[in-house]
DNA sequence: CTTGACCCTCACACCAATGTGAGGGTTCGA
DNA sequence: TCGAACCCTCACATTGGTGTGAGGGTCAAG
């Protein structure tokens, strides 16, 4: 598929698909005329990228952790340098912290909403 | 306490404390000379704000959900307009989605790290 | 051959969060 | 009274993720 279809299938502006490529998050083959071509696996990949971005991770980090998540079972160890492993451990912990914080606050919001909903409309 | 102490106690640059105030996330009393003064509750508040920011929420949204989370039990309903409630429900769902995404990826990273660690160092 | 729907690169612009520093007050101890 | 260590406002700069558009190819259908 070309960029337009990938854009539609992922709900992502073309601009951003090009940006992700520029940042090294995805790769695209090229047709002889220069058009980018993608296969189905790119859909999932882009959705994952968007999820991570939305979750607050910068592309720099996403680029580092993506290789670890590609084929769930075919973990193909890159030149896992100690620094990279440290970065990953660090990021894993940051994610855990983020999850905790988000959960706490999400629950609080949910509780609030539940409380409001239980209250008869305060007619002025 | 004044801004310097709050900064130290929260690990947050003064610049940002002023910024959060400008964005309406925190309020500060003023001494006669114009200095900001804070009490202990502001420490937790700032930490919460930082957590939410780090989790990817913009100040605009944080400002909306903070009032719901102040005193866990003393839910003091603001003029909960229907739009605001809708925003909150929306944000709650987005947070849930974020949590799912983060968790999934965090687990994948953790798994990868565990796998790497189990492998004897590939001595070139 | 032309039109319309694609695609390309390049580049400027925006916004939110944050850095940084200039220019200038206050307070307090040496 | 001087200097250090605070504080203030103002304002420009930077970064990352985006929006947007100009200027220009490609290609299939009419």
CSV table of N, CA and C in Angstrom, one decimal, chain A residues 25-67:
chain,number,residue,atom,x,y,z
A,25,UNK,N,11.6,5.5,12.9
A,25,UNK,CA,10.6,4.6,13.6
A,25,UNK,C,10.0,3.6,12.6
A,26,UNK,N,9.9,4.0,11.4
A,26,UNK,CA,9.4,3.0,10.4
A,26,UNK,C,10.3,3.2,9.2
A,27,UNK,N,10.3,2.1,8.4
A,27,UNK,CA,11.0,2.2,7.1
A,27,UNK,C,10.0,1.9,6.0
A,28,UNK,N,10.3,2.5,4.8
A,28,UNK,CA,9.4,2.3,3.7
A,28,UNK,C,10.2,2.0,2.5
A,29,UNK,N,9.8,1.0,1.7
A,29,UNK,CA,10.4,0.8,0.4
A,29,UNK,C,9.9,1.9,-0.5
A,30,UNK,N,10.6,2.0,-1.6
A,30,UNK,CA,10.2,3.0,-2.6
A,30,UNK,C,9.9,2.4,-3.9
A,31,UNK,N,8.9,2.9,-4.6
A,31,UNK,CA,8.6,2.5,-5.9
A,31,UNK,C,9.7,3.2,-6.8
A,32,UNK,N,9.8,2.8,-8.1
A,32,UNK,CA,10.8,3.4,-8.9
A,32,UNK,C,10.5,5.0,-9.0
A,33,UNK,N,9.3,5.3,-8.9
A,33,UNK,CA,9.0,6.8,-9.0
A,33,UNK,C,9.2,7.5,-7.7
A,34,UNK,N,9.6,6.8,-6.6
A,34,UNK,CA,9.9,7.5,-5.4
A,34,UNK,C,8.8,7.4,-4.4
A,35,UNK,N,7.6,6.9,-4.7
A,35,UNK,CA,6.5,6.7,-3.8
A,35,UNK,C,6.9,5.7,-2.7
A,36,UNK,N,6.4,6.0,-1.5
A,36,UNK,CA,6.7,5.0,-0.4
A,36,UNK,C,5.7,3.9,-0.6
A,37,UNK,N,6.2,2.6,-0.2
A,37,UNK,CA,5.2,1.5,-0.2
A,37,UNK,C,5.4,0.8,1.2
A,38,UNK,N,4.3,0.4,1.7
A,38,UNK,CA,4.2,-0.3,3.0
A,38,UNK,C,3.5,-1.6,2.8
A,39,UNK,N,3.8,-2.5,3.8
A,39,UNK,CA,2.9,-3.7,3.9
A,39,UNK,C,2.1,-3.7,5.1
A,40,UNK,N,1.3,-4.7,5.3
A,40,UNK,CA,0.4,-4.7,6.4
A,40,UNK,C,1.0,-4.5,7.8
A,41,UNK,N,2.2,-5.0,8.0
A,41,UNK,CA,2.8,-5.0,9.3
A,41,UNK,C,3.0,-3.5,9.8
A,42,UNK,N,3.1,-2.6,8.8
A,42,UNK,CA,3.3,-1.2,9.2
A,42,UNK,C,2.1,-0.6,9.9
A,43,UNK,N,0.9,-1.2,9.6
A,43,UNK,CA,-0.3,-0.7,10.3
A,43,UNK,C,-0.2,-0.8,11.8
A,44,UNK,N,0.1,-2.0,12.2
A,44,UNK,CA,0.3,-2.3,13.6
A,44,UNK,C,1.4,-1.4,14.2
A,45,UNK,N,2.4,-1.4,13.5
A,45,UNK,CA,3.6,-0.6,13.9
A,45,UNK,C,3.3,0.8,14.2
A,46,UNK,N,2.6,1.4,13.2
A,46,UNK,CA,2.2,2.8,13.4
A,46,UNK,C,1.3,3.0,14.5
A,47,UNK,N,0.3,2.1,14.7
A,47,UNK,CA,-0.6,2.2,15.8
A,47,UNK,C,0.1,2.1,17.1
A,48,UNK,N,1.1,1.3,17.2
A,48,UNK,CA,1.9,1.1,18.4
A,48,UNK,C,2.7,2.4,18.7
A,49,UNK,N,3.3,2.9,17.6
A,49,UNK,CA,4.0,4.2,17.8
A,49,UNK,C,3.1,5.3,18.3
A,50,UNK,N,1.9,5.4,17.7
A,50,UNK,CA,1.0,6.4,18.2
A,50,UNK,C,0.6,6.2,19.6
A,51,UNK,N,0.4,5.0,20.0
A,51,UNK,CA,0.1,4.7,21.4
A,51,UNK,C,1.2,5.2,22.3
A,52,UNK,N,2.4,4.8,21.9
A,52,UNK,CA,3.5,5.2,22.8
A,52,UNK,C,3.7,6.7,22.9
A,53,UNK,N,3.5,7.3,21.7
A,53,UNK,CA,3.7,8.8,21.7
A,53,UNK,C,2.6,9.4,22.6
A,54,UNK,N,1.4,8.9,22.4
A,54,UNK,CA,0.3,9.5,23.2
A,54,UNK,C,0.5,9.2,24.7
A,55,UNK,N,1.2,8.1,25.0
A,55,UNK,CA,1.5,7.8,26.4
A,55,UNK,C,2.7,8.6,26.9
A,56,UNK,N,3.2,9.4,26.1
A,56,UNK,CA,4.2,10.4,26.6
A,56,UNK,C,5.7,10.0,26.3
A,57,UNK,N,5.9,8.9,25.5
A,57,UNK,CA,7.3,8.6,25.2
A,57,UNK,C,7.7,9.4,24.0
A,58,UNK,N,8.9,9.9,24.0
A,58,UNK,CA,9.5,10.6,22.9
A,58,UNK,C,10.0,9.6,21.8
A,59,UNK,N,10.0,10.1,20.6
A,59,UNK,CA,10.4,9.2,19.5
A,59,UNK,C,11.8,8.6,19.7
A,60,UNK,N,12.7,9.4,20.3
A,60,UNK,CA,14.0,8.9,20.6
A,60,UNK,C,14.0,7.6,21.4
A,61,UNK,N,13.1,7.5,22.4
A,61,UNK,CA,13.0,6.3,23.2
A,61,UNK,C,12.2,5.2,22.5
A,62,UNK,N,11.2,5.6,21.8
A,62,UNK,CA,10.4,4.7,21.1
A,62,UNK,C,11.3,3.9,20.1
A,63,UNK,N,12.2,4.6,19.5
A,63,UNK,CA,13.1,4.0,18.5
A,63,UNK,C,13.9,3.0,19.2
A,64,UNK,N,14.2,3.2,20.4
A,64,UNK,CA,15.1,2.2,21.1
A,64,UNK,C,14.3,1.0,21.6
A,65,UNK,N,13.0,1.2,22.0
A,65,UNK,CA,12.3,0.0,22.5
A,65,UNK,C,11.6,-0.8,21.4
A,66,UNK,N,11.3,-0.1,20.3
A,66,UNK,CA,10.6,-0.8,19.2
A,66,UNK,C,11.3,-2.1,18.8
A,67,UNK,N,12.6,-2.1,18.6
A,67,UNK,CA,13.2,-3.3,18.1
A,67,UNK,C,13.0,-4.5,19.0
